[in-house]
Amino acid sequence: MLDAASVLGDRLTAAIHAAFDLEGVDPVLRPSQFADTQANAALALAKRVGSNPRAVAAAILEKLDIADVGEVEVSGPGFLNITVSPQWIAGQIATLVADERLGVPRQEPRTIPIDYSAPNVAKEMHVGHLRTTIVGDSLARTLEALGHRVIRQNHIGDWGTPFGMLIEHYLEVGADSAEADLLRTDPNAFYQAARVKFDNTEDGGAWARKARERVVLLQAKDPETIEIWKGMIAHSVEYFHAIYSALDVTLTDEDLAGESFYDPMLADVCQELIDKGLAVESDGALCVFPEGFTGRDGNPVPLIVRKSDGGFGYATTDMAAIRYRAQTLGADEILYVVGASQALHFRMLFATAEKAGWLSRPDGSTVTPVHVQIGSVLGEDGKILRTRSGAPVRLSALVQEAITAAGAAVAETRPDLPEAERAVIAQEVGVGAVKYADLSVAHDTDYVFDMERMLAFTGNTGPYLQYATARIRSIFRRAEVDPEQASAPVSITEPAERALAMALLGYGATVALVGDQQVPHRLAAYLFELAQAFTSFYDACPVLTAPDEVTRESRLTLTAATLRVLTAGLDLLGIRAPEQM
Ligand code: ARG
């Protein structure tokens, strides 16, 4: 990697090895007040090697070869203060500029199914699904960029007992009716209409009986019923995909692996759990009691594999899914980007899968499941975001509202642009604002949905970053230079040039961190800092009116690299960078 911390970290680890014959010791790099970075390893190592920290630091220093990078000195109780040289920075920038990956490493490829979005058929996609969709999509993009084989898994809720009532209703209204169309436009309304029929007792419960019979037919794969069910799912999927395309989310039809997909595997999963002695009868139901899960009453908490009525549920499906992902998809890692409220479910699921032996392979390698917990989106009252009438906020309405607001802002700032062009910008800025607001917060913390704040052109917002890229493009238009061609050597003299260059070199390490630890908010924070470093640079260092041609070209290179990194980073967040704003 190109950044100072990665390069110095490797050199220090090598020096520690040479000095003490210890492998892979963390050099403990920390920010320093007096240098670019300080290595604190000597303090931690002193005890281990039975010496004092200053002597340890001196021994490391003796073996440390960083003459090409910069200077190092021992300070205080045994810190190694390191300052990198302007020549080294310039050389690293040249490497970055010549690298189409901008310093993003190619990691040892792993197979990583990512379970995200996962809305439910005939239910509105709400802001909770918004977050799992946006965070999951960003992780998918990032892990792909790092060279992994990502398998998107949209685990939609398309199976289970409510489908008797939904199919029966769909059959009655007809596939081509306005009522059926609600699945595409207002799924909750469709669900409610089915529910009303189901709950109606005036017919002596005849309709509800029909609905229950329909469940049996569905589970028995009655061809006519499956046909109707498929039509219904297709309507609903159209609705999901309209939202994905509005949000610029990479999920497609091919990524659908809903609950129904696992139905044929459920009986076998049960049998395997029984055979392995993991599933036992309890009150007529078949349950697994993974170790270490006790309720408040002190009793073990069950994961229900088969209900007392013989039906399978959410947990059974997830057991089939984890087995399938590990064994059939060949996962090395499985990410579940799902609400934090389901944390217990996933802990129990992972514990069961482990016990069942699904997470280890004959060659000794293991599968790591991770629940990427998603926090809640709150209203200004600090409670789960709802409409004034108390209904869950509809995702489609929310996105539309953001686009409209962005449109109004663009009409004001750029009245000179043709209407059609403004509409494209409004779309990109509105969606970018919503996505960035979501991604800039750690995925497991709650945040307050504040449309006005997320659409602001200043502060840590999507539009601010988009604007930074548009502004850089306008610099190149004025310079009549193609930013793709700006690759002249850079020279680092001003502090603001140095700060910007150092920030640029950090891109690859940041992307790697985001993939390794599932933390897209770190990329958001990085991009924001980079945009700020650029602003300081642009204020302090004239580019187009630089004192001489060499300086001008050097600064144009830094400016072009900033544009490339910002655009690439925003792309990993799933946010477009408009050409002008
Ligand atoms: N459909 C579920 C919901 O809306 C989320 C499913 C998450 N994925 C899973 N494998 N359980 O809450």
Coordinates of C-alpha atoms and ligand atoms in Angstrom, one line a residue:
M1 CA 0.0 0.0 0.0
L2 CA 1.1 3.5 -0.7
D3 CA 0.4 5.4 2.6
A4 CA 3.2 6.2 5.1
A5 CA 1.7 4.1 7.9
S6 CA 1.6 0.9 5.8
V7 CA 5.0 1.3 4.3
L8 CA 6.6 2.3 7.7
G9 CA 4.7 -0.4 9.5
D10 CA 6.1 -3.1 7.3
R11 CA 9.7 -1.7 7.6
L12 CA 9.4 -1.5 11.4
T13 CA 8.0 -5.0 11.7
A14 CA 11.0 -6.2 9.6
A15 CA 13.4 -4.2 11.8
I16 CA 11.9 -5.7 15.0
H17 CA 12.3 -9.2 13.5
A18 CA 15.9 -8.5 12.6
A19 CA 16.7 -7.1 16.0
F20 CA 14.8 -9.6 18.3
D21 CA 13.9 -12.5 16.0
L22 CA 10.2 -11.9 16.7
E23 CA 7.7 -12.4 13.9
G24 CA 4.9 -10.0 12.9
V25 CA 5.2 -7.6 15.9
D26 CA 2.8 -4.6 15.7
P27 CA 4.9 -1.5 15.5
V28 CA 2.1 0.5 17.3
L29 CA 2.0 3.5 15.0
R30 CA 0.2 6.5 16.4
P31 CA -0.2 10.1 15.3
S32 CA 2.5 12.3 16.6
Q33 CA 2.7 16.0 17.4
F34 CA 6.3 16.3 16.3
A35 CA 6.5 14.1 13.3
D36 CA 4.3 12.4 10.7
T37 CA 3.9 9.3 12.9
Q38 CA 5.4 7.7 16.0
A39 CA 6.1 4.0 16.6
N40 CA 5.5 3.0 20.2
A41 CA 6.5 -0.6 19.9
A42 CA 9.6 -0.3 22.0
L43 CA 7.5 0.4 25.1
A44 CA 5.4 -2.6 24.6
L45 CA 8.4 -4.8 23.7
A46 CA 10.7 -3.8 26.6
K47 CA 9.2 -6.2 29.1
R48 CA 9.0 -9.0 26.6
V49 CA 12.7 -8.8 25.7
G50 CA 13.8 -7.9 29.2
S51 CA 15.3 -4.5 28.4
N52 CA 14.5 -0.9 28.8
P53 CA 12.4 0.9 26.2
R54 CA 15.1 3.3 25.0
A55 CA 17.6 0.5 24.5
V56 CA 14.9 -1.4 22.6
A57 CA 14.2 1.6 20.4
A58 CA 17.9 2.0 19.7
A59 CA 18.1 -1.7 18.7
I60 CA 15.2 -1.3 16.3
L61 CA 16.7 1.9 14.9
E62 CA 19.9 0.0 14.2
K63 CA 18.1 -2.4 11.9
L64 CA 15.6 0.1 10.5
D65 CA 16.1 0.9 6.9
I66 CA 14.0 3.9 5.9
A67 CA 16.6 6.2 4.3
D68 CA 14.4 6.3 1.2
V69 CA 11.3 7.2 3.1
G70 CA 12.4 9.8 5.6
E71 CA 14.1 10.4 9.0
V72 CA 13.7 8.8 12.3
E73 CA 14.7 9.8 15.8
V74 CA 14.3 8.3 19.3
S75 CA 12.5 10.6 21.7
G76 CA 11.0 10.5 25.2
P77 CA 10.9 7.2 26.9
G78 CA 11.6 5.3 23.6
F79 CA 9.2 6.6 20.9
L80 CA 10.5 6.4 17.3
N81 CA 9.4 9.7 15.6
I82 CA 9.3 9.4 11.9
T83 CA 9.1 12.2 9.4
V84 CA 8.7 11.3 5.7
S85 CA 10.5 13.3 3.0
P86 CA 8.9 15.4 0.3
Q87 CA 10.8 13.4 -2.3
W88 CA 9.3 10.1 -1.0
I89 CA 5.8 11.6 -1.0
A90 CA 6.3 12.8 -4.6
G91 CA 7.4 9.4 -5.6
Q92 CA 4.4 7.7 -4.0
I93 CA 2.0 10.2 -5.7
A94 CA 3.6 9.3 -9.0
T95 CA 2.9 5.6 -8.3
L96 CA -0.7 6.5 -7.3
V97 CA -1.3 8.5 -10.4
A98 CA 0.0 5.7 -12.7
D99 CA -2.1 3.1 -10.8
E100 CA -5.6 2.6 -12.2
R101 CA -6.5 1.1 -8.8
L102 CA -5.3 4.3 -7.0
G103 CA -3.4 2.2 -4.4
V104 CA -6.3 -0.1 -3.6
P105 CA -4.7 -3.5 -2.9
R106 CA -5.7 -6.7 -4.5
Q107 CA -6.4 -9.0 -1.6
E108 CA -6.2 -12.8 -1.6
P109 CA -9.6 -13.5 -3.1
R110 CA -12.3 -14.8 -0.8
T111 CA -15.8 -15.9 -1.6
I112 CA -18.3 -13.7 0.3
P113 CA -22.1 -14.0 0.1
I114 CA -23.7 -10.9 1.3
D115 CA -27.2 -11.1 2.6
Y116 CA -28.7 -7.6 2.3
S117 CA -31.8 -5.6 1.6
A118 CA -34.2 -8.6 2.1
P119 CA -37.6 -6.8 2.0
N120 CA -40.8 -8.7 2.4
V121 CA -43.3 -9.4 -0.4
A122 CA -46.6 -7.5 -0.1
K123 CA -45.1 -5.2 2.6
E124 CA -43.7 -1.7 2.1
M125 CA -39.9 -1.3 2.1
H126 CA -39.3 0.9 5.0
V127 CA -36.3 3.0 6.2
G128 CA -34.9 -0.1 8.0
H129 CA -34.6 -1.8 4.7
L130 CA -33.1 1.4 3.3
R131 CA -30.1 1.1 5.5
T132 CA -29.5 -2.6 5.0
T133 CA -29.8 -2.0 1.2
I134 CA -27.4 1.0 1.2
V135 CA -24.8 -0.4 3.6
G136 CA -24.9 -3.9 2.0
D137 CA -24.5 -2.5 -1.4
S138 CA -21.5 -0.4 -0.4
L139 CA -19.9 -3.4 1.2
A140 CA -20.5 -5.5 -2.0
R141 CA -18.9 -2.8 -4.1
T142 CA -15.9 -2.4 -1.8
L143 CA -15.2 -6.1 -1.4
E144 CA -15.4 -6.5 -5.2
A145 CA -12.9 -3.7 -5.6
L146 CA -10.6 -5.5 -3.3
G147 CA -10.7 -8.5 -5.5
H148 CA -13.2 -10.8 -3.7
R149 CA -15.9 -12.9 -5.2
V150 CA -19.0 -11.3 -3.8
I151 CA -22.3 -13.2 -4.1
R152 CA -25.3 -10.9 -3.5
Q153 CA -28.1 -12.7 -1.7
N154 CA -31.4 -10.8 -1.6
H155 CA -33.2 -13.0 1.1
I156 CA -36.7 -11.6 0.4
G157 CA -39.6 -12.7 2.5
D158 CA -41.6 -14.6 -0.1
W159 CA -42.7 -17.7 1.8
G160 CA -44.8 -18.7 4.8
T161 CA -48.4 -18.8 6.0
P162 CA -49.5 -15.2 5.1
F163 CA -49.0 -16.3 1.5
G164 CA -52.2 -18.3 1.6
M165 CA -54.2 -15.2 2.1
L166 CA -52.2 -13.1 -0.3
I167 CA -52.4 -15.6 -3.1
E168 CA -56.1 -16.1 -2.6
H169 CA -56.6 -12.4 -2.8
Y170 CA -54.4 -12.1 -5.9
L171 CA -56.3 -14.8 -7.6
E172 CA -59.6 -13.1 -6.9
V173 CA -58.7 -9.7 -8.1
G174 CA -56.8 -11.0 -11.1
A175 CA -53.2 -10.5 -12.2
D176 CA -54.2 -7.6 -14.5
S177 CA -56.3 -5.7 -12.1
A178 CA -55.7 -2.3 -10.4
E179 CA -55.7 -4.2 -7.1
A180 CA -52.9 -6.5 -8.2
D181 CA -51.0 -3.5 -9.4
L182 CA -50.8 -2.2 -5.8
L183 CA -48.1 -4.8 -5.3
R184 CA -46.0 -2.6 -7.5
T185 CA -47.1 0.7 -6.2
D186 CA -48.4 0.4 -2.6
P187 CA -47.8 -3.1 -1.3
N188 CA -49.1 -2.4 2.2
A189 CA -52.5 -1.6 0.6
F190 CA -52.5 -4.9 -1.1
Y191 CA -51.6 -6.7 2.1
Q192 CA -54.4 -4.8 4.0
A193 CA -57.0 -5.7 1.5
A194 CA -56.1 -9.4 1.8
R195 CA -56.1 -9.1 5.6
V196 CA -59.6 -7.6 5.7
K197 CA -60.9 -10.6 3.8
F198 CA -59.1 -13.0 6.0
D199 CA -60.3 -11.4 9.2
N200 CA -63.9 -11.0 8.0
T201 CA -66.1 -13.4 9.9
E202 CA -69.5 -12.7 8.2
D203 CA -69.0 -15.6 5.9
G204 CA -68.5 -17.9 8.8
G205 CA -64.7 -18.0 8.2
A206 CA -65.1 -19.6 4.8
W207 CA -62.6 -17.2 3.2
A208 CA -60.0 -17.7 5.9
R209 CA -60.4 -21.4 5.5
K210 CA -59.8 -21.1 1.7
A211 CA -56.7 -19.1 2.5
R212 CA -55.4 -21.8 4.8
E213 CA -56.1 -24.5 2.2
R214 CA -54.1 -22.4 -0.2
V215 CA -51.1 -22.5 2.2
V216 CA -51.3 -26.3 2.0
L217 CA -51.5 -26.2 -1.8
L218 CA -48.5 -23.8 -1.9
Q219 CA -46.4 -26.0 0.3
A220 CA -47.3 -29.0 -1.7
K221 CA -46.2 -27.2 -4.8
D222 CA -49.5 -27.5 -6.5
P223 CA -48.7 -26.3 -10.1
E224 CA -51.6 -23.9 -10.4
T225 CA -50.9 -22.3 -7.0
I226 CA -47.2 -21.9 -7.8
E227 CA -48.1 -20.2 -11.0
I228 CA -50.3 -17.7 -9.2
W229 CA -47.7 -17.2 -6.5
K230 CA -45.0 -16.6 -9.1
G231 CA -47.1 -13.9 -10.7
M232 CA -47.6 -12.2 -7.4
I233 CA -43.9 -12.3 -6.6
A234 CA -43.1 -10.9 -10.0
H235 CA -45.3 -7.9 -9.2
S236 CA -43.6 -7.3 -5.9
V237 CA -40.1 -7.8 -7.3
E238 CA -40.9 -5.1 -9.8
Y239 CA -41.5 -2.8 -6.9
F240 CA -38.2 -3.6 -5.2
H241 CA -36.3 -3.2 -8.4
A242 CA -37.9 0.2 -9.2
I243 CA -36.5 1.3 -5.8
Y244 CA -33.1 -0.3 -6.4
S245 CA -32.8 1.5 -9.7
A246 CA -33.9 4.8 -8.2
L247 CA -31.3 4.3 -5.5
D248 CA -28.6 3.1 -7.9
V249 CA -28.3 -0.2 -6.0
T250 CA -26.6 -3.0 -7.7
L251 CA -29.1 -5.8 -6.8
T252 CA -30.7 -7.5 -9.8
D253 CA -33.1 -10.4 -10.5
E254 CA -30.1 -12.8 -10.4
D255 CA -29.4 -11.9 -6.8
L256 CA -32.9 -13.0 -5.6
A257 CA -32.5 -15.9 -3.2
G258 CA -35.6 -15.5 -1.1
E259 CA -37.0 -17.7 1.7
S260 CA -38.8 -19.9 -0.8
F261 CA -35.5 -20.9 -2.4
Y262 CA -34.6 -22.9 0.7
D263 CA -38.0 -24.6 1.2
P264 CA -36.8 -27.8 -0.6
M265 CA -33.9 -28.1 1.9
L266 CA -35.8 -27.6 5.1
A267 CA -36.8 -31.2 5.8
D268 CA -33.2 -32.4 5.2
V269 CA -31.8 -29.7 7.5
C270 CA -34.2 -30.9 10.3
Q271 CA -33.1 -34.4 9.8
E272 CA -29.4 -33.5 9.9
L273 CA -29.9 -31.6 13.1
I274 CA -31.8 -34.6 14.6
D275 CA -29.1 -37.0 13.4
K276 CA -26.4 -34.9 14.9
G277 CA -28.2 -34.9 18.2
L278 CA -28.7 -31.1 18.1
A279 CA -32.4 -30.9 17.6
V280 CA -34.8 -32.2 20.2
E281 CA -38.6 -32.3 20.8
S282 CA -39.8 -29.7 23.3
D283 CA -43.5 -29.0 23.8
G284 CA -44.2 -30.7 20.5
A285 CA -41.8 -28.5 18.6
L286 CA -38.4 -29.4 17.3
C287 CA -35.8 -27.1 18.9
V288 CA -32.1 -26.6 19.1
F289 CA -30.7 -25.2 22.4
P290 CA -27.3 -23.8 21.5
E291 CA -25.1 -23.5 24.5
G292 CA -24.8 -20.3 26.4
F293 CA -28.2 -18.8 25.6
T294 CA -30.4 -18.5 28.7
G295 CA -33.5 -16.4 29.1
R296 CA -34.2 -14.1 32.0
D297 CA -36.0 -17.0 33.7
G298 CA -32.8 -19.0 33.6
N299 CA -34.2 -21.5 31.1
P300 CA -32.3 -22.2 27.9
V301 CA -33.7 -20.3 24.9
P302 CA -34.7 -22.4 21.9
L303 CA -34.1 -21.9 18.2
I304 CA -37.3 -23.4 16.8
V305 CA -36.6 -25.7 13.8
R306 CA -40.1 -27.1 13.3
K307 CA -43.2 -25.7 15.0
S308 CA -45.6 -28.0 16.8
D309 CA -48.0 -27.8 13.8
G310 CA -45.2 -29.2 11.6
G311 CA -44.5 -25.9 9.9
F312 CA -41.0 -24.4 9.4
G313 CA -40.2 -20.8 10.2
Y314 CA -37.7 -18.0 9.8
A315 CA -35.0 -19.8 11.8
T316 CA -35.2 -23.0 9.8
T317 CA -34.9 -21.1 6.6
D318 CA -31.8 -19.4 7.9
M319 CA -30.3 -22.7 8.9
A320 CA -30.8 -24.0 5.4
A321 CA -29.4 -20.7 4.0
I322 CA -26.2 -20.8 6.1
R323 CA -25.6 -24.4 5.2
Y324 CA -26.1 -23.7 1.5
R325 CA -23.9 -20.6 1.6
A326 CA -21.1 -22.5 3.3
Q327 CA -21.3 -25.8 1.5
T328 CA -22.7 -25.0 -2.0
L329 CA -21.6 -21.4 -2.5
G330 CA -18.2 -22.2 -0.9
A331 CA -18.2 -19.1 1.3
D332 CA -15.2 -18.1 3.2
E333 CA -17.1 -15.4 4.9
I334 CA -20.9 -14.7 5.0
L335 CA -22.1 -11.2 5.8
Y336 CA -25.6 -10.6 7.1
V337 CA -26.5 -7.0 6.8
V338 CA -29.6 -7.0 8.9
G339 CA -31.2 -4.9 11.7
A340 CA -29.5 -5.0 15.1
S341 CA -32.8 -6.2 16.7
Q342 CA -32.1 -9.6 15.1
A343 CA -28.7 -10.0 16.9
L344 CA -29.9 -12.8 19.2
H345 CA -31.3 -14.8 16.3
F346 CA -28.0 -14.6 14.4
R347 CA -25.9 -15.4 17.4
M348 CA -28.0 -18.6 18.0
L349 CA -27.9 -19.4 14.3
F350 CA -24.1 -19.1 14.1
A351 CA -23.7 -21.2 17.2
T352 CA -26.0 -23.9 15.8
A353 CA -24.2 -23.9 12.4
E354 CA -20.9 -24.2 14.2
K355 CA -22.1 -27.2 16.2
A356 CA -23.5 -28.8 13.2
G357 CA -20.1 -28.6 11.5
W358 CA -21.3 -26.4 8.7
L359 CA -18.6 -23.8 9.3
S360 CA -15.5 -26.0 8.9
R361 CA -14.4 -27.8 5.8
P362 CA -12.5 -31.0 5.4
D363 CA -9.3 -29.1 4.5
G364 CA -9.3 -27.4 7.9
S365 CA -10.5 -24.0 6.5
T366 CA -13.4 -22.3 8.2
V367 CA -16.3 -20.2 7.2
T368 CA -16.8 -16.9 9.2
P369 CA -20.4 -15.6 9.5
V370 CA -20.7 -12.0 10.5
H371 CA -23.8 -10.1 11.5
V372 CA -23.3 -6.6 10.3
Q373 CA -25.8 -5.0 12.6
I374 CA -27.9 -2.1 11.3
G375 CA -29.1 0.6 13.7
S376 CA -32.4 2.3 13.4
V377 CA -33.4 5.4 11.5
L378 CA -35.1 7.8 13.9
G379 CA -37.5 10.7 13.6
E380 CA -36.9 14.1 15.2
D381 CA -38.7 12.8 18.3
G382 CA -36.0 10.1 18.7
K383 CA -38.3 7.3 17.9
I384 CA -38.4 5.0 14.9
L385 CA -39.1 7.2 11.9
R386 CA -42.9 7.3 11.1
T387 CA -45.2 9.5 9.1
R388 CA -47.4 12.0 10.9
S389 CA -50.3 9.5 10.9
G390 CA -48.0 7.0 12.6
A391 CA -47.5 4.7 9.5
P392 CA -44.0 3.5 8.6
V393 CA -42.4 5.9 6.2
R394 CA -42.5 4.7 2.6
L395 CA -39.1 4.4 1.1
S396 CA -40.2 5.4 -2.4
A397 CA -41.8 8.6 -1.0
L398 CA -38.8 9.5 1.0
V399 CA -36.4 9.1 -2.0
Q400 CA -38.7 11.1 -4.2
E401 CA -38.9 13.9 -1.6
A402 CA -35.1 14.1 -1.5
I403 CA -34.9 14.3 -5.3
T404 CA -37.5 17.1 -5.3
A405 CA -35.7 19.1 -2.7
A406 CA -32.4 18.6 -4.5
G407 CA -34.1 19.8 -7.7
A408 CA -35.2 23.0 -6.0
A409 CA -31.7 23.6 -4.8
V410 CA -30.2 23.1 -8.2
A411 CA -32.8 25.3 -9.9
E412 CA -31.6 28.1 -7.6
T413 CA -27.8 27.5 -7.9
R414 CA -27.7 26.6 -11.6
P415 CA -30.6 28.4 -13.5
D416 CA -28.3 28.5 -16.5
L417 CA -28.4 24.7 -17.0
P418 CA -31.1 23.1 -19.3
E419 CA -34.0 21.6 -17.4
A420 CA -33.1 18.0 -18.5
E421 CA -29.6 18.3 -17.2
R422 CA -30.8 19.8 -13.9
A423 CA -33.2 16.8 -13.5
V424 CA -30.2 14.4 -13.7
I425 CA -28.2 16.4 -11.2
A426 CA -31.3 16.5 -8.9
Q427 CA -31.6 12.7 -9.0
E428 CA -27.9 12.2 -8.3
V429 CA -27.8 14.7 -5.5
G430 CA -31.0 13.7 -3.9
V431 CA -30.1 10.0 -3.8
G432 CA -26.5 10.8 -2.9
A433 CA -27.7 12.9 0.0
V434 CA -29.8 10.1 1.4
K435 CA -27.2 7.4 0.9
Y436 CA -24.3 9.5 2.3
A437 CA -26.3 10.4 5.4
D438 CA -26.8 6.7 6.0
L439 CA -23.2 5.7 5.2
S440 CA -21.5 8.4 7.2
V441 CA -22.8 7.0 10.4
A442 CA -21.4 3.8 11.9
H443 CA -23.8 1.1 10.7
D444 CA -24.7 -0.1 14.1
T445 CA -25.7 3.2 15.6
D446 CA -29.1 4.9 15.3
Y447 CA -29.3 8.2 13.5
V448 CA -32.0 10.9 13.2
F449 CA -33.3 11.4 9.7
D450 CA -33.0 15.0 8.8
M451 CA -33.7 15.8 5.2
E452 CA -32.6 19.4 5.4
R453 CA -29.2 18.6 6.9
M454 CA -28.4 15.7 4.6
L455 CA -29.1 18.0 1.6
A456 CA -26.9 20.8 2.7
F457 CA -24.1 21.8 0.4
T458 CA -21.8 22.4 3.4
G459 CA -20.7 20.2 6.2
N460 CA -20.2 16.4 6.2
T461 CA -22.8 15.6 3.5
G462 CA -23.1 13.9 0.2
P463 CA -23.8 17.1 -1.8
Y464 CA -20.7 18.7 -0.3
L465 CA -18.5 15.9 -1.6
Q466 CA -20.3 15.8 -4.9
Y467 CA -19.8 19.6 -5.2
A468 CA -16.1 19.1 -4.4
T469 CA -15.8 16.9 -7.5
A470 CA -17.8 19.2 -9.7
R471 CA -15.7 22.2 -8.6
I472 CA -12.5 20.3 -9.5
R473 CA -13.9 19.5 -12.9
S474 CA -14.6 23.2 -13.5
I475 CA -11.0 24.0 -12.6
F476 CA -9.9 21.6 -15.4
R477 CA -12.4 23.1 -17.8
R478 CA -11.0 26.5 -17.2
A479 CA -7.4 25.2 -17.5
E480 CA -8.5 23.4 -20.7
V481 CA -6.8 20.3 -19.5
D482 CA -8.2 16.8 -19.4
P483 CA -7.9 15.6 -15.8
E484 CA -7.1 12.1 -17.1
Q485 CA -3.9 13.5 -18.7
A486 CA -2.7 15.5 -15.7
S487 CA 0.2 13.3 -14.6
A488 CA 3.2 15.7 -14.4
P489 CA 5.6 15.0 -11.6
V490 CA 4.7 16.7 -8.3
S491 CA 6.9 18.6 -6.0
I492 CA 5.9 19.0 -2.4
T493 CA 6.8 22.4 -0.8
E494 CA 3.8 24.0 0.8
P495 CA 2.3 22.4 4.0
A496 CA -1.1 22.3 2.3
E497 CA 0.4 20.3 -0.6
R498 CA 2.0 17.9 1.8
A499 CA -1.3 17.4 3.7
L500 CA -3.3 16.8 0.6
A501 CA -0.7 14.4 -0.8
M502 CA -0.5 12.4 2.4
A503 CA -4.3 12.2 2.5
L504 CA -4.4 10.9 -1.1
L505 CA -1.9 8.2 -0.3
G506 CA -4.3 6.9 2.4
Y507 CA -7.1 5.8 0.0
G508 CA -6.0 2.2 -0.5
A509 CA -5.5 1.5 3.2
T510 CA -8.9 3.0 3.9
V511 CA -10.7 0.8 1.3
A512 CA -8.9 -2.2 2.7
L513 CA -10.0 -1.3 6.2
V514 CA -13.6 -0.9 5.1
G515 CA -13.7 -4.3 3.5
D516 CA -11.9 -6.1 6.4
Q517 CA -14.0 -4.6 9.1
Q518 CA -17.3 -3.8 7.3
V519 CA -17.1 -0.1 8.1
P520 CA -18.2 2.1 5.2
H521 CA -18.5 5.1 7.5
R522 CA -14.7 5.1 7.6
L523 CA -14.6 5.6 3.8
A524 CA -17.1 8.4 4.2
A525 CA -15.0 10.1 6.9
Y526 CA -11.9 9.7 4.8
L527 CA -13.5 11.3 1.7
F528 CA -14.8 14.2 3.8
E529 CA -11.3 14.8 5.2
L530 CA -9.8 14.5 1.7
A531 CA -12.3 17.1 0.4
Q532 CA -11.4 19.4 3.3
A533 CA -7.6 18.9 2.6
F534 CA -8.3 19.9 -1.0
T535 CA -10.2 23.0 0.1
S536 CA -7.3 24.1 2.3
F537 CA -4.8 23.3 -0.5
Y538 CA -6.9 25.3 -3.0
D539 CA -7.1 28.2 -0.7
A540 CA -3.4 28.3 0.1
C541 CA -1.9 27.2 -3.2
P542 CA -3.0 28.9 -6.4
V543 CA -3.3 26.3 -9.2
L544 CA -4.2 28.1 -12.4
T545 CA -2.2 31.1 -11.4
A546 CA 0.7 29.3 -9.9
P547 CA 4.0 31.2 -9.8
D548 CA 5.6 29.0 -12.5
E549 CA 4.7 26.3 -15.0
V550 CA 6.3 23.4 -13.1
T551 CA 4.4 24.3 -9.9
R552 CA 1.2 24.7 -11.9
E553 CA 1.5 21.3 -13.5
S554 CA 2.4 19.7 -10.1
R555 CA -0.7 21.2 -8.5
L556 CA -2.8 20.1 -11.5
T557 CA -1.6 16.6 -10.9
L558 CA -2.6 16.7 -7.2
T559 CA -5.9 18.2 -8.2
A560 CA -6.6 15.5 -10.7
A561 CA -5.6 12.8 -8.3
T562 CA -8.1 14.3 -5.8
L563 CA -10.8 14.1 -8.4
R564 CA -10.1 10.5 -9.2
V565 CA -9.9 9.4 -5.6
L566 CA -13.1 11.3 -4.6
T567 CA -15.0 9.9 -7.6
A568 CA -13.8 6.3 -7.0
G569 CA -14.5 6.5 -3.3
L570 CA -18.0 7.9 -3.9
D571 CA -18.6 5.1 -6.3
L572 CA -17.8 2.5 -3.6
L573 CA -20.4 4.2 -1.5
G574 CA -22.8 3.9 -4.5
I575 CA -22.9 7.7 -5.0
R576 CA -22.5 9.4 -8.3
A577 CA -20.4 12.5 -8.9
P578 CA -22.3 14.9 -11.2
E579 CA -20.2 16.6 -13.9
Q580 CA -21.4 20.0 -12.8
M581 CA -23.5 21.3 -9.9
Ligands
ARG1 N1 -36.9 -10.2 5.6 C1 -36.3 -9.9 6.9 C2 -36.9 -8.6 7.5 O1 -37.4 -7.8 6.7 C3 -34.8 -9.8 6.8 C4 -34.1 -11.0 6.4 C5 -32.6 -10.9 6.7 N2 -31.9 -12.1 6.3 C6 -31.9 -13.3 6.8 N3 -31.1 -14.2 6.3 N4 -32.6 -13.5 7.9 O2 -36.7 -8.4 8.6

